[in-house]
mmCIF file of C-alpha atoms and ligand atoms in Angstrom:
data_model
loop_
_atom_site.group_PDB
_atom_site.id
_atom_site.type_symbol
_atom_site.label_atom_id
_atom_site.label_comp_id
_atom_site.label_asym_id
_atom_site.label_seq_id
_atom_site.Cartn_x
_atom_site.Cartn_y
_atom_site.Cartn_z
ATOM 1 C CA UNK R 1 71.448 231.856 251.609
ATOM 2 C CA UNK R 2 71.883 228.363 253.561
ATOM 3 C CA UNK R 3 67.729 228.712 253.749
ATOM 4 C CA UNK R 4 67.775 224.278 252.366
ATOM 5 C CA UNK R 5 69.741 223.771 256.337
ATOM 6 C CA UNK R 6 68.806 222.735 259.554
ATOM 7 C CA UNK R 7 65.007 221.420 260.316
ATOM 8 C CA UNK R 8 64.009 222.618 256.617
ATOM 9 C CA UNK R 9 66.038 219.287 255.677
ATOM 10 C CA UNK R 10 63.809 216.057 254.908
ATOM 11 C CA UNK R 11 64.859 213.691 257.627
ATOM 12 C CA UNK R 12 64.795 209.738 256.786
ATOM 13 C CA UNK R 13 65.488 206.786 259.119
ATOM 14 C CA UNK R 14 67.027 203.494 257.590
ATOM 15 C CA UNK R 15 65.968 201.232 259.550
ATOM 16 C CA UNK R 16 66.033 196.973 259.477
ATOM 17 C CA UNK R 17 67.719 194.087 260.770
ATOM 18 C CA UNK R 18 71.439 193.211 261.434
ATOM 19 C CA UNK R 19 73.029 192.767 258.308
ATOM 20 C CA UNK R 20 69.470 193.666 256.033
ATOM 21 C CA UNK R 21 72.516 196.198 253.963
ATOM 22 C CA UNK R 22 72.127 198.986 255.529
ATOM 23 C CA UNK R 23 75.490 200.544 256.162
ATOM 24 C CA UNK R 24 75.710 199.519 252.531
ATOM 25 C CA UNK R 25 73.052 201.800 251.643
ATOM 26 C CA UNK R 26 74.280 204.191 253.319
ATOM 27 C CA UNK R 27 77.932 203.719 251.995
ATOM 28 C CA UNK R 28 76.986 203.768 248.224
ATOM 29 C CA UNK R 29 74.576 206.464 248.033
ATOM 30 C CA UNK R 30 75.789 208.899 250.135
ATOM 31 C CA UNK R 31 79.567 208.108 250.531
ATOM 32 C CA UNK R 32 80.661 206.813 246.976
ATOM 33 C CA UNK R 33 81.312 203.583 248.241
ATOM 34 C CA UNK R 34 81.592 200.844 245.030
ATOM 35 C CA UNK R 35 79.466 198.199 246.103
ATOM 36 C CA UNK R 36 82.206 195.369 246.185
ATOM 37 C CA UNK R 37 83.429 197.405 249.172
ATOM 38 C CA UNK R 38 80.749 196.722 251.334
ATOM 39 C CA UNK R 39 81.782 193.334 251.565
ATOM 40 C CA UNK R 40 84.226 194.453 254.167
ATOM 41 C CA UNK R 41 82.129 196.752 255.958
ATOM 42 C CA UNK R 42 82.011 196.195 260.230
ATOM 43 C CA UNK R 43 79.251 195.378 261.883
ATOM 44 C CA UNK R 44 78.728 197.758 264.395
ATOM 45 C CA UNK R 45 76.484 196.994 267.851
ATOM 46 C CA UNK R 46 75.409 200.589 268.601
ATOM 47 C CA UNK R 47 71.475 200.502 268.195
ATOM 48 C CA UNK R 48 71.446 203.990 266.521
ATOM 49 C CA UNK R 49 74.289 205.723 264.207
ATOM 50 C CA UNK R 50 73.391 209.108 263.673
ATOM 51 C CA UNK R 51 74.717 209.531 260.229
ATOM 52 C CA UNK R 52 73.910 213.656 259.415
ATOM 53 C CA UNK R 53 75.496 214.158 255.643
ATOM 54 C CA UNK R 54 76.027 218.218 256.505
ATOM 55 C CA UNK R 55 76.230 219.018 252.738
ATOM 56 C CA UNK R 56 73.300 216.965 251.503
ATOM 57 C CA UNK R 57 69.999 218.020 251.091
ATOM 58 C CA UNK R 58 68.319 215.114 252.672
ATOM 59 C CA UNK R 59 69.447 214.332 256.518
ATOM 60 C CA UNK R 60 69.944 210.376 258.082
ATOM 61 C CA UNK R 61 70.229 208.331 260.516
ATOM 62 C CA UNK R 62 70.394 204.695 260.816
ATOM 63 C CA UNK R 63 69.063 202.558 263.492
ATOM 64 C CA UNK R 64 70.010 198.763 263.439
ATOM 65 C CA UNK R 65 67.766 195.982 265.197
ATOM 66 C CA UNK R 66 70.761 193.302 266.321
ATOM 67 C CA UNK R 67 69.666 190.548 268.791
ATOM 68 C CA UNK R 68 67.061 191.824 271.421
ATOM 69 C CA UNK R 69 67.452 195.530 271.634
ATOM 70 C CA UNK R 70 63.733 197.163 271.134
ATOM 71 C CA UNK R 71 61.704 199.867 271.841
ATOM 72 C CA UNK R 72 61.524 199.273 275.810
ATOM 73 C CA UNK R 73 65.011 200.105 275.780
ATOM 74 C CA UNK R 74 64.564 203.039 278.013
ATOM 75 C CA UNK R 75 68.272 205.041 276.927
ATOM 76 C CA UNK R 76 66.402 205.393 273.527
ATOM 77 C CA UNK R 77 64.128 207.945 273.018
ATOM 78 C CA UNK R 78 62.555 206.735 269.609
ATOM 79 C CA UNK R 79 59.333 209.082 270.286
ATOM 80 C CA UNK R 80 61.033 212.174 270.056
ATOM 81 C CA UNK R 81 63.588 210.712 266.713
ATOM 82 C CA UNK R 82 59.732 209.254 264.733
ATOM 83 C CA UNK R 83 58.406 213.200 265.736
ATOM 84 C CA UNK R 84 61.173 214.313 263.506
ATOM 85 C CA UNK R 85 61.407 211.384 260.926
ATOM 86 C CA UNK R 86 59.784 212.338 257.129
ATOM 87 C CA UNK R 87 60.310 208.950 256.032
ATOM 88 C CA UNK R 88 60.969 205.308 257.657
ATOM 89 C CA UNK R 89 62.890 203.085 255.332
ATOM 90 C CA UNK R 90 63.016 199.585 256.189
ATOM 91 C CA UNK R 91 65.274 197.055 254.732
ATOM 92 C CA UNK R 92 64.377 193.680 254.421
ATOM 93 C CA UNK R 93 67.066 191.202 253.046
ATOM 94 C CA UNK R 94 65.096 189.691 250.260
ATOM 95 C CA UNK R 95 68.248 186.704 249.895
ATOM 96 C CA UNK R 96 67.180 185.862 253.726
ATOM 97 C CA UNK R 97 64.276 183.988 255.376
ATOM 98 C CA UNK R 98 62.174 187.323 256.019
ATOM 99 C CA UNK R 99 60.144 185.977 258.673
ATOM 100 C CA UNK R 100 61.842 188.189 261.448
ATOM 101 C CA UNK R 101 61.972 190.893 258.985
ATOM 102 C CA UNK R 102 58.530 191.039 258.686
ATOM 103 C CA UNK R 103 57.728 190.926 262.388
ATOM 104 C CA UNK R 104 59.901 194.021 262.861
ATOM 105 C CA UNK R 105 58.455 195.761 260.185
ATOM 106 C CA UNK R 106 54.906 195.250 261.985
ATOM 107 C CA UNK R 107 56.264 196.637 265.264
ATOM 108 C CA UNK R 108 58.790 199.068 263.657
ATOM 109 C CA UNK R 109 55.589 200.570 262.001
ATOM 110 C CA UNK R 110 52.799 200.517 263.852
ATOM 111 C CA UNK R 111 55.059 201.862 266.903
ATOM 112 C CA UNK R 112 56.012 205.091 264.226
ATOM 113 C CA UNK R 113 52.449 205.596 263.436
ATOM 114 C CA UNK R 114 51.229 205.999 266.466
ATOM 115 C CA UNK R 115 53.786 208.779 267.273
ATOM 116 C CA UNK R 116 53.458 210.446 264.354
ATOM 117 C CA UNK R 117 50.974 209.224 261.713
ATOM 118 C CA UNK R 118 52.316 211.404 258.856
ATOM 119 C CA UNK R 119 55.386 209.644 258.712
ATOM 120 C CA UNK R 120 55.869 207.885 255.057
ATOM 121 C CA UNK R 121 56.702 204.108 255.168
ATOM 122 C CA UNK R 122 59.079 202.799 252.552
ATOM 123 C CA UNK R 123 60.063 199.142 252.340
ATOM 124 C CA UNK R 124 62.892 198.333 250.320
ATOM 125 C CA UNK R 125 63.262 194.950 249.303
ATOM 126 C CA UNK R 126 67.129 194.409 248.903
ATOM 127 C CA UNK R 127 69.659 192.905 247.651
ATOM 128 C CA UNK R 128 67.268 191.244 244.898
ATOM 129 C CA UNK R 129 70.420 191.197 242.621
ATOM 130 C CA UNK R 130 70.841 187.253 242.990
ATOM 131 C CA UNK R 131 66.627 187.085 242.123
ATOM 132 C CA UNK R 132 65.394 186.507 238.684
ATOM 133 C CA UNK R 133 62.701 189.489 237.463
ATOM 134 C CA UNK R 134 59.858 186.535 237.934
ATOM 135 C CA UNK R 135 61.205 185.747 241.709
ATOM 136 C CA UNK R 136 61.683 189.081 242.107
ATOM 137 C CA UNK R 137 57.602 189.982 241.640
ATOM 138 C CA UNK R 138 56.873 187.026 243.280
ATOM 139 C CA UNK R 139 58.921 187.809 246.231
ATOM 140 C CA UNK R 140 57.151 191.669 246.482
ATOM 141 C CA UNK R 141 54.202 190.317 246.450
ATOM 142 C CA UNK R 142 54.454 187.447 249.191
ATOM 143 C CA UNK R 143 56.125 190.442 251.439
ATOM 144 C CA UNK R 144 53.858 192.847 250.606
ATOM 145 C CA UNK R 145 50.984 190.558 251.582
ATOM 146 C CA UNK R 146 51.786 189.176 254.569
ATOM 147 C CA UNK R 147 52.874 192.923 255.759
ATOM 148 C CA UNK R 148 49.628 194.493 254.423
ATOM 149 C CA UNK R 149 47.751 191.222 256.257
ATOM 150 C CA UNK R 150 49.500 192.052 259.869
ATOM 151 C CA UNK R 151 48.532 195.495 259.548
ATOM 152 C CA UNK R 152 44.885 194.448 258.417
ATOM 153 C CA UNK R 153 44.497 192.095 261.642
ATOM 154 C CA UNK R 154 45.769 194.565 263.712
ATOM 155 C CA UNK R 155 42.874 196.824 262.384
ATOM 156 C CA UNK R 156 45.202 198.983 260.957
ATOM 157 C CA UNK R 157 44.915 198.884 257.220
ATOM 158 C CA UNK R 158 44.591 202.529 257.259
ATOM 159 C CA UNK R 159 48.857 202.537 257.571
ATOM 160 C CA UNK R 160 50.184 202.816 253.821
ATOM 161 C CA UNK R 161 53.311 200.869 252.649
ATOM 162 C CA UNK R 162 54.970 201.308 249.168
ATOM 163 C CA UNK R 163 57.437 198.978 248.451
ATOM 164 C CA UNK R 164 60.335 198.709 246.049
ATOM 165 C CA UNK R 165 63.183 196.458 244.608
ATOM 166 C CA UNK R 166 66.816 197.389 245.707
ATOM 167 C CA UNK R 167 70.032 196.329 244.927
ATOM 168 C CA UNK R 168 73.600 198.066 245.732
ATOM 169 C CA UNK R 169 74.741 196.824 242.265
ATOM 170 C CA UNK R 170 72.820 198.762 240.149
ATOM 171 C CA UNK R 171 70.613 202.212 239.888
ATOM 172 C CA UNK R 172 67.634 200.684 241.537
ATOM 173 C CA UNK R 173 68.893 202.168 245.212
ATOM 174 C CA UNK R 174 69.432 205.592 243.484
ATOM 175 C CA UNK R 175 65.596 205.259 241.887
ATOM 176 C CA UNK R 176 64.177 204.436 245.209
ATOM 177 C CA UNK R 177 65.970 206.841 247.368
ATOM 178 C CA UNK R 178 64.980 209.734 244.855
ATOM 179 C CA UNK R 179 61.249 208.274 244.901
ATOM 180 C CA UNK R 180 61.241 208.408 248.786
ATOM 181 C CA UNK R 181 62.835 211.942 249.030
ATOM 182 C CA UNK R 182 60.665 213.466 246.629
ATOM 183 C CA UNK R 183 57.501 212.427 248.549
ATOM 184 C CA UNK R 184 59.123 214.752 251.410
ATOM 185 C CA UNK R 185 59.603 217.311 249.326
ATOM 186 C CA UNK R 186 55.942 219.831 249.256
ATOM 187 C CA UNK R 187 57.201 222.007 246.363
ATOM 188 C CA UNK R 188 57.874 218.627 244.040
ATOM 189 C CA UNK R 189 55.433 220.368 242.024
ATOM 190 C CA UNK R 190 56.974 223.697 242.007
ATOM 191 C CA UNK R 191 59.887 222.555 241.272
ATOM 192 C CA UNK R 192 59.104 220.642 238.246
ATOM 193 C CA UNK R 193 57.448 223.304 236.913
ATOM 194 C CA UNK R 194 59.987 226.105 237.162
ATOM 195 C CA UNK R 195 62.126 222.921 235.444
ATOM 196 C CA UNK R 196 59.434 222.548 232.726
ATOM 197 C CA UNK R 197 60.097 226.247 231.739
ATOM 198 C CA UNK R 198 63.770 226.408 232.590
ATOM 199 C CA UNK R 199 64.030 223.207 229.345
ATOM 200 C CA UNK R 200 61.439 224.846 227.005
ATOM 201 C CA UNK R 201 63.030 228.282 227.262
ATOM 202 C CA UNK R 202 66.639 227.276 226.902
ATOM 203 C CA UNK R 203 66.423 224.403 224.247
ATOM 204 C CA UNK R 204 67.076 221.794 227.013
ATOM 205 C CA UNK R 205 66.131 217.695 226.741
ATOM 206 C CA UNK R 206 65.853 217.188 230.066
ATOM 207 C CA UNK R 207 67.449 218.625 233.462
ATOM 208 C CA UNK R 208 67.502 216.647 236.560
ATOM 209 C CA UNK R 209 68.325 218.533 240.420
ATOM 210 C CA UNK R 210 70.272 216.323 241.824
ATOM 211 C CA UNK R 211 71.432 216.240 245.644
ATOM 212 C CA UNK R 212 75.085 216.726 245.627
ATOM 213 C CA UNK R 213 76.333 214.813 247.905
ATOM 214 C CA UNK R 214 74.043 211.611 246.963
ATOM 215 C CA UNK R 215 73.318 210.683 243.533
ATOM 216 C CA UNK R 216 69.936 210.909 243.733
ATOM 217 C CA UNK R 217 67.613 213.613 242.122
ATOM 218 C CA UNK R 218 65.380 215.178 244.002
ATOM 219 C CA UNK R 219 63.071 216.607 240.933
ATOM 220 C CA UNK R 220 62.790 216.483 236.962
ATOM 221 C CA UNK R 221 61.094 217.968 234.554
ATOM 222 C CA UNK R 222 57.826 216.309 233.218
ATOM 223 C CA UNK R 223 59.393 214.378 230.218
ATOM 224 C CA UNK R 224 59.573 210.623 231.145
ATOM 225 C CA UNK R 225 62.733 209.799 232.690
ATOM 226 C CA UNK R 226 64.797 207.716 230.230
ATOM 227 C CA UNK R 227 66.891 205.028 232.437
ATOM 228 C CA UNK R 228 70.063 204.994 230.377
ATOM 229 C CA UNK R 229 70.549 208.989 230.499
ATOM 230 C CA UNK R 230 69.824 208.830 234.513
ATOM 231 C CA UNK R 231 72.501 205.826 234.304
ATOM 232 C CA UNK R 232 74.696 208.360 232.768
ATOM 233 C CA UNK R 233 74.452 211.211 235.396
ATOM 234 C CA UNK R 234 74.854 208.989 238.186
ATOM 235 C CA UNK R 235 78.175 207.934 235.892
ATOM 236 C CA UNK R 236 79.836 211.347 235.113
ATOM 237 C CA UNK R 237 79.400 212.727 238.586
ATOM 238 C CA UNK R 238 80.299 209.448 240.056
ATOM 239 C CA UNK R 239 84.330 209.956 240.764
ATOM 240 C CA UNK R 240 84.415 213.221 243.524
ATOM 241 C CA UNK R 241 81.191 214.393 243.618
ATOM 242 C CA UNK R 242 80.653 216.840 240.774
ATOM 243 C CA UNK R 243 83.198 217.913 238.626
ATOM 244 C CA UNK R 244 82.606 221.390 238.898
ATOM 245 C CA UNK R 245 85.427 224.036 237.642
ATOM 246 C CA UNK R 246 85.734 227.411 239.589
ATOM 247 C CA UNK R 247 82.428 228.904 238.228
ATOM 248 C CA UNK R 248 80.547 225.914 239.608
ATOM 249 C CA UNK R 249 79.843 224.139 236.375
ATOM 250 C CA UNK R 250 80.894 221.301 234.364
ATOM 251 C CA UNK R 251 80.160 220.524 230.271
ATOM 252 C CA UNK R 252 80.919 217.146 229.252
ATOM 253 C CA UNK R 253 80.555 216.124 225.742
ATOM 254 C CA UNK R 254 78.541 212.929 225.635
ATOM 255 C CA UNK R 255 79.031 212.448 221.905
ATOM 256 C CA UNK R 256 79.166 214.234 218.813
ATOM 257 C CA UNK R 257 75.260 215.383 219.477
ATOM 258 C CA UNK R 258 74.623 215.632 223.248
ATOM 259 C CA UNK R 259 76.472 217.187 225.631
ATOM 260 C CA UNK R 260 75.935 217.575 229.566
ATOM 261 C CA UNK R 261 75.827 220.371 230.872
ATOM 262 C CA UNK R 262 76.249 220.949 235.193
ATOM 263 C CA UNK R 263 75.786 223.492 237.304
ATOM 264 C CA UNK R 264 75.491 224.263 241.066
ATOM 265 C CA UNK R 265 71.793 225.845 242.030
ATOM 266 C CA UNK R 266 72.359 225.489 245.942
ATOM 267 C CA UNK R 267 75.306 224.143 248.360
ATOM 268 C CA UNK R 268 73.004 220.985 248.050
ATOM 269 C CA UNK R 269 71.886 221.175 244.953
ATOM 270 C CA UNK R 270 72.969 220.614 240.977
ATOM 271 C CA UNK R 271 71.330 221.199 237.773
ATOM 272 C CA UNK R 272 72.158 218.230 235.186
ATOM 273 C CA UNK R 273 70.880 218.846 232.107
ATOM 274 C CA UNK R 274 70.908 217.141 228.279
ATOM 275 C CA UNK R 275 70.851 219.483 225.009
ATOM 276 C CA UNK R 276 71.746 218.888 221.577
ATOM 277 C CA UNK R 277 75.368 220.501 220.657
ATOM 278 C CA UNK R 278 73.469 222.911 218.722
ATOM 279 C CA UNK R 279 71.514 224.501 221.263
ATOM 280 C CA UNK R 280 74.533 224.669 223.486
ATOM 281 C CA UNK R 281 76.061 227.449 221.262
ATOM 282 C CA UNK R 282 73.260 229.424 223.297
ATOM 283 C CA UNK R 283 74.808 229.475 226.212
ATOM 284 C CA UNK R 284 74.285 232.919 227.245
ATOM 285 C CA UNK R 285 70.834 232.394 227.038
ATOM 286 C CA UNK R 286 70.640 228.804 229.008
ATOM 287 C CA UNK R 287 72.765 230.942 231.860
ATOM 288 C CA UNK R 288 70.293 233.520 231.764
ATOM 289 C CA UNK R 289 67.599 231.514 232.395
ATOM 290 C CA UNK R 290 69.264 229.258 234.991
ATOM 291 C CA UNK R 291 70.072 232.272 237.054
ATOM 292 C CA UNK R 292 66.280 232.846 236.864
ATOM 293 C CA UNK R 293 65.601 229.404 237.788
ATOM 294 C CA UNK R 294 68.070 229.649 240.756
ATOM 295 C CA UNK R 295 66.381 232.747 241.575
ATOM 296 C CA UNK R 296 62.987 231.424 241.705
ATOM 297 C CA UNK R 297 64.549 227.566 243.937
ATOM 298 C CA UNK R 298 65.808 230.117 246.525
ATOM 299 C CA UNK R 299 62.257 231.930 246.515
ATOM 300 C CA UNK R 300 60.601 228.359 246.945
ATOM 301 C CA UNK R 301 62.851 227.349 249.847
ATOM 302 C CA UNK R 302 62.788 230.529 251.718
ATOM 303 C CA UNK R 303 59.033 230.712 252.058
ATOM 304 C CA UNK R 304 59.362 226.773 252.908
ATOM 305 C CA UNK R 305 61.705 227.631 255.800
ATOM 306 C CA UNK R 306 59.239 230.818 256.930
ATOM 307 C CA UNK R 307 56.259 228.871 257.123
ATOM 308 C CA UNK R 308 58.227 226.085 258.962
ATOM 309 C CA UNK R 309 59.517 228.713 261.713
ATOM 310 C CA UNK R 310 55.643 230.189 261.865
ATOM 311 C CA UNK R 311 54.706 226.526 262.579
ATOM 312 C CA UNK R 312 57.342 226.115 265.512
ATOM 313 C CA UNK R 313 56.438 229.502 266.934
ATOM 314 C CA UNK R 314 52.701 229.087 266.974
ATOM 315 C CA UNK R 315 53.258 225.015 268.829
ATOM 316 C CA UNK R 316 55.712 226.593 271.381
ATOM 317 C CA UNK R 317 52.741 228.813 272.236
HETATM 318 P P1 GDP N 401 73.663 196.368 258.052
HETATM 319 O O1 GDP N 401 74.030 195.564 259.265
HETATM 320 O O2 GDP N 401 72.187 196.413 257.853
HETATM 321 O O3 GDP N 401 74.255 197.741 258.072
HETATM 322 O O4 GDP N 401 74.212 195.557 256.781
HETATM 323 P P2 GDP N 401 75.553 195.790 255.955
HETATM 324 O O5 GDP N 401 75.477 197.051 255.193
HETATM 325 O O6 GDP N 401 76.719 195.590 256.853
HETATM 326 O O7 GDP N 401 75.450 194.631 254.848
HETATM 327 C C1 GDP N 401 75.555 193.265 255.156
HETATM 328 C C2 GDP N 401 76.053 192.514 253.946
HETATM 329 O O8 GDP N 401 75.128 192.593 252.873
HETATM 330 C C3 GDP N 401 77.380 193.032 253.397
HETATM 331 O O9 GDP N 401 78.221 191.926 253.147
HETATM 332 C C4 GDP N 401 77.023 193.698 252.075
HETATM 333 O O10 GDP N 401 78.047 193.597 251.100
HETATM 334 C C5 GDP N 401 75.781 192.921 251.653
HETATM 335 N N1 GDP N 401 74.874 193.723 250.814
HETATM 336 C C6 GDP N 401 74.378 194.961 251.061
HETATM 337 N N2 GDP N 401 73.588 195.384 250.057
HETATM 338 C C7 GDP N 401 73.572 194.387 249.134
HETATM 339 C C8 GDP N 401 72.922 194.215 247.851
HETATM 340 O O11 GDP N 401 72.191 195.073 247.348
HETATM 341 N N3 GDP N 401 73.129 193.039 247.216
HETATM 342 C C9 GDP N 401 73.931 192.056 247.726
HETATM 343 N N4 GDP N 401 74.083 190.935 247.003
HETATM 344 N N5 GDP N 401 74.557 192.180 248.912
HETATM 345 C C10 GDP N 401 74.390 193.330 249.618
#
């Protein structure tokens, strides 16, 4: 059933000034881009790119803030796009003077908020690559005080921010785009259970559901996430997407103890999971129980999308 489509989808803006990365963002996580690429990327002058990835789970659009284009612009209708936005991402070029940044950011979110007040607000602080890890904390905290201080004089401390540390050249875009989706996601705690069981029943490590089309997961089982085997998944299903065979799966031996084992839950969805070689040689049971588990995602999501359509019906009344 195609139940994850349509409005069900989490909906995210990426939003920031010329040249804040972006397209880059947007390149590497959701189009396999390698990061060196984005060197060459155009800049583009269209305010908004609607950028829908059909086969992902999560749903995009980017909006650019180049020279004086703003919210008076009357061809853009920015309070119907914040009605439907999850999640506002704002990208702030942490290698530039952020002064400008910032003062977008202010507008960018108090504007949002006062459409629609539900509306999570991320700010990634990117491209800290260049930064060392001390000028890297000291450059969160300068931004996120002088962004939590507007807000506060504009008597509007009640507006949350969560920040985090970005760079195209390593996981850290993967980690934050997986932190931001899963906030959008109401059954995150569903779904980690069902995952919880799905492991202790089948003699798993750990499984991850990952959005296919991105690399980022979308929900985990409780164990702690270790960085290196996250590092891995986003490496093995790097090249073309997954590399699933005809049945929708993939095993790739890791090393003489750990294999990885994929397999498709939902047209958006994957199942990545770690187990030792020896529990692999129950297979039959670890399929038995994922088809339970993929019984139980599409139980989740279809009471998601009736509630959602009981919502629309009762507004349009
Ligand atoms: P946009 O105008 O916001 O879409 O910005 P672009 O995606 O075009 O990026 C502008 C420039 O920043 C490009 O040259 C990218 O290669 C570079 N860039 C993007 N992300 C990063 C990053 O994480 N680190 C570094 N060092 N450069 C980046």
């Amino acid at each position: 059933s195609d139940s994850l489509n349509g409005e069900v989808k989490p909906r995210i803006l990426l939003m920031g000034l010329r040249r804040s990365g972006k397209s880059s963002i947007q390149k590497v996580v959701f189009h396999k881009m390698s990061p060196n690429e984005t060197l060459f990327l155009e800049s583009t002058n269209k305010i908004c790119r609607e950028d829908v990835s059909s086969s992902s789970f999560v749903s995009f659009q980017i909006w650019d803030f180049p020279g004086q284009i703003d919210f008076f612009d009357p061809t853009f209708d920015y309070e119907m796009i914040f009605r439907g936005t999850g999640a506002l991402i704002f990208v702030i070029d942490a290698q530039d003077d952020y002064v400008e940044a910032l003062s977008r950011l202010h507008l960018t979110v108090t504007r949002a908020y006062k459409v629609n007040p539900d509306i999570s607000f991320e700010v990634f602080i990117h491209k800290v690559d260049g930064l060392s890890d001390d000028h890297k904390i000291e450059k969160q905290r300068d931004i996120h005080k002088r962004a939590n201080d507007d807000l506060a004089d504009a008597g509007l401390e009640r507006i949350h921010l969560s920040f985090y540390l970005t760079s195209i050249y390593d996981h850290s875009i993967f980690e934050a785009f997986s932190k931001v989706v899963q906030k959008l996601i109401p059954q995150l705690p569903t779904l980690e259970n069902l995952l919880n069981i799905f492991i202790s029943n089948s003699g798993i490590e750990k499984a991850f559901l990952f959005d296919v089309v991105s690399k980022i997961y979308i929900a985990t089982d409780s164990s702690p996430v270790d960085m290196q085997t996250y590092e891995l998944c986003l490496a093995d299903t790097h090249e073309a997407g997954l590399p699933y065979d005809k049945e929708s799966m993939a095993i790739i031996h890791l090393n003489n103890t750990t294999v990885m084992y994929l397999k498709e839950v939902t047209k958006f969805l994957a199942m990545v999971c770690f187990l030792r070689k020896d529990s692999f040689e129950r297979k039959g049971l670890i399929d038995y129980n994922f088809h339970c588990f993929k019984k139980a995602i599409q139980e989740v999501f279809d009471v998601r999308l009736k509630v959602q359509q009981n919502r629309k019906l009762l507004s349009q009344r």
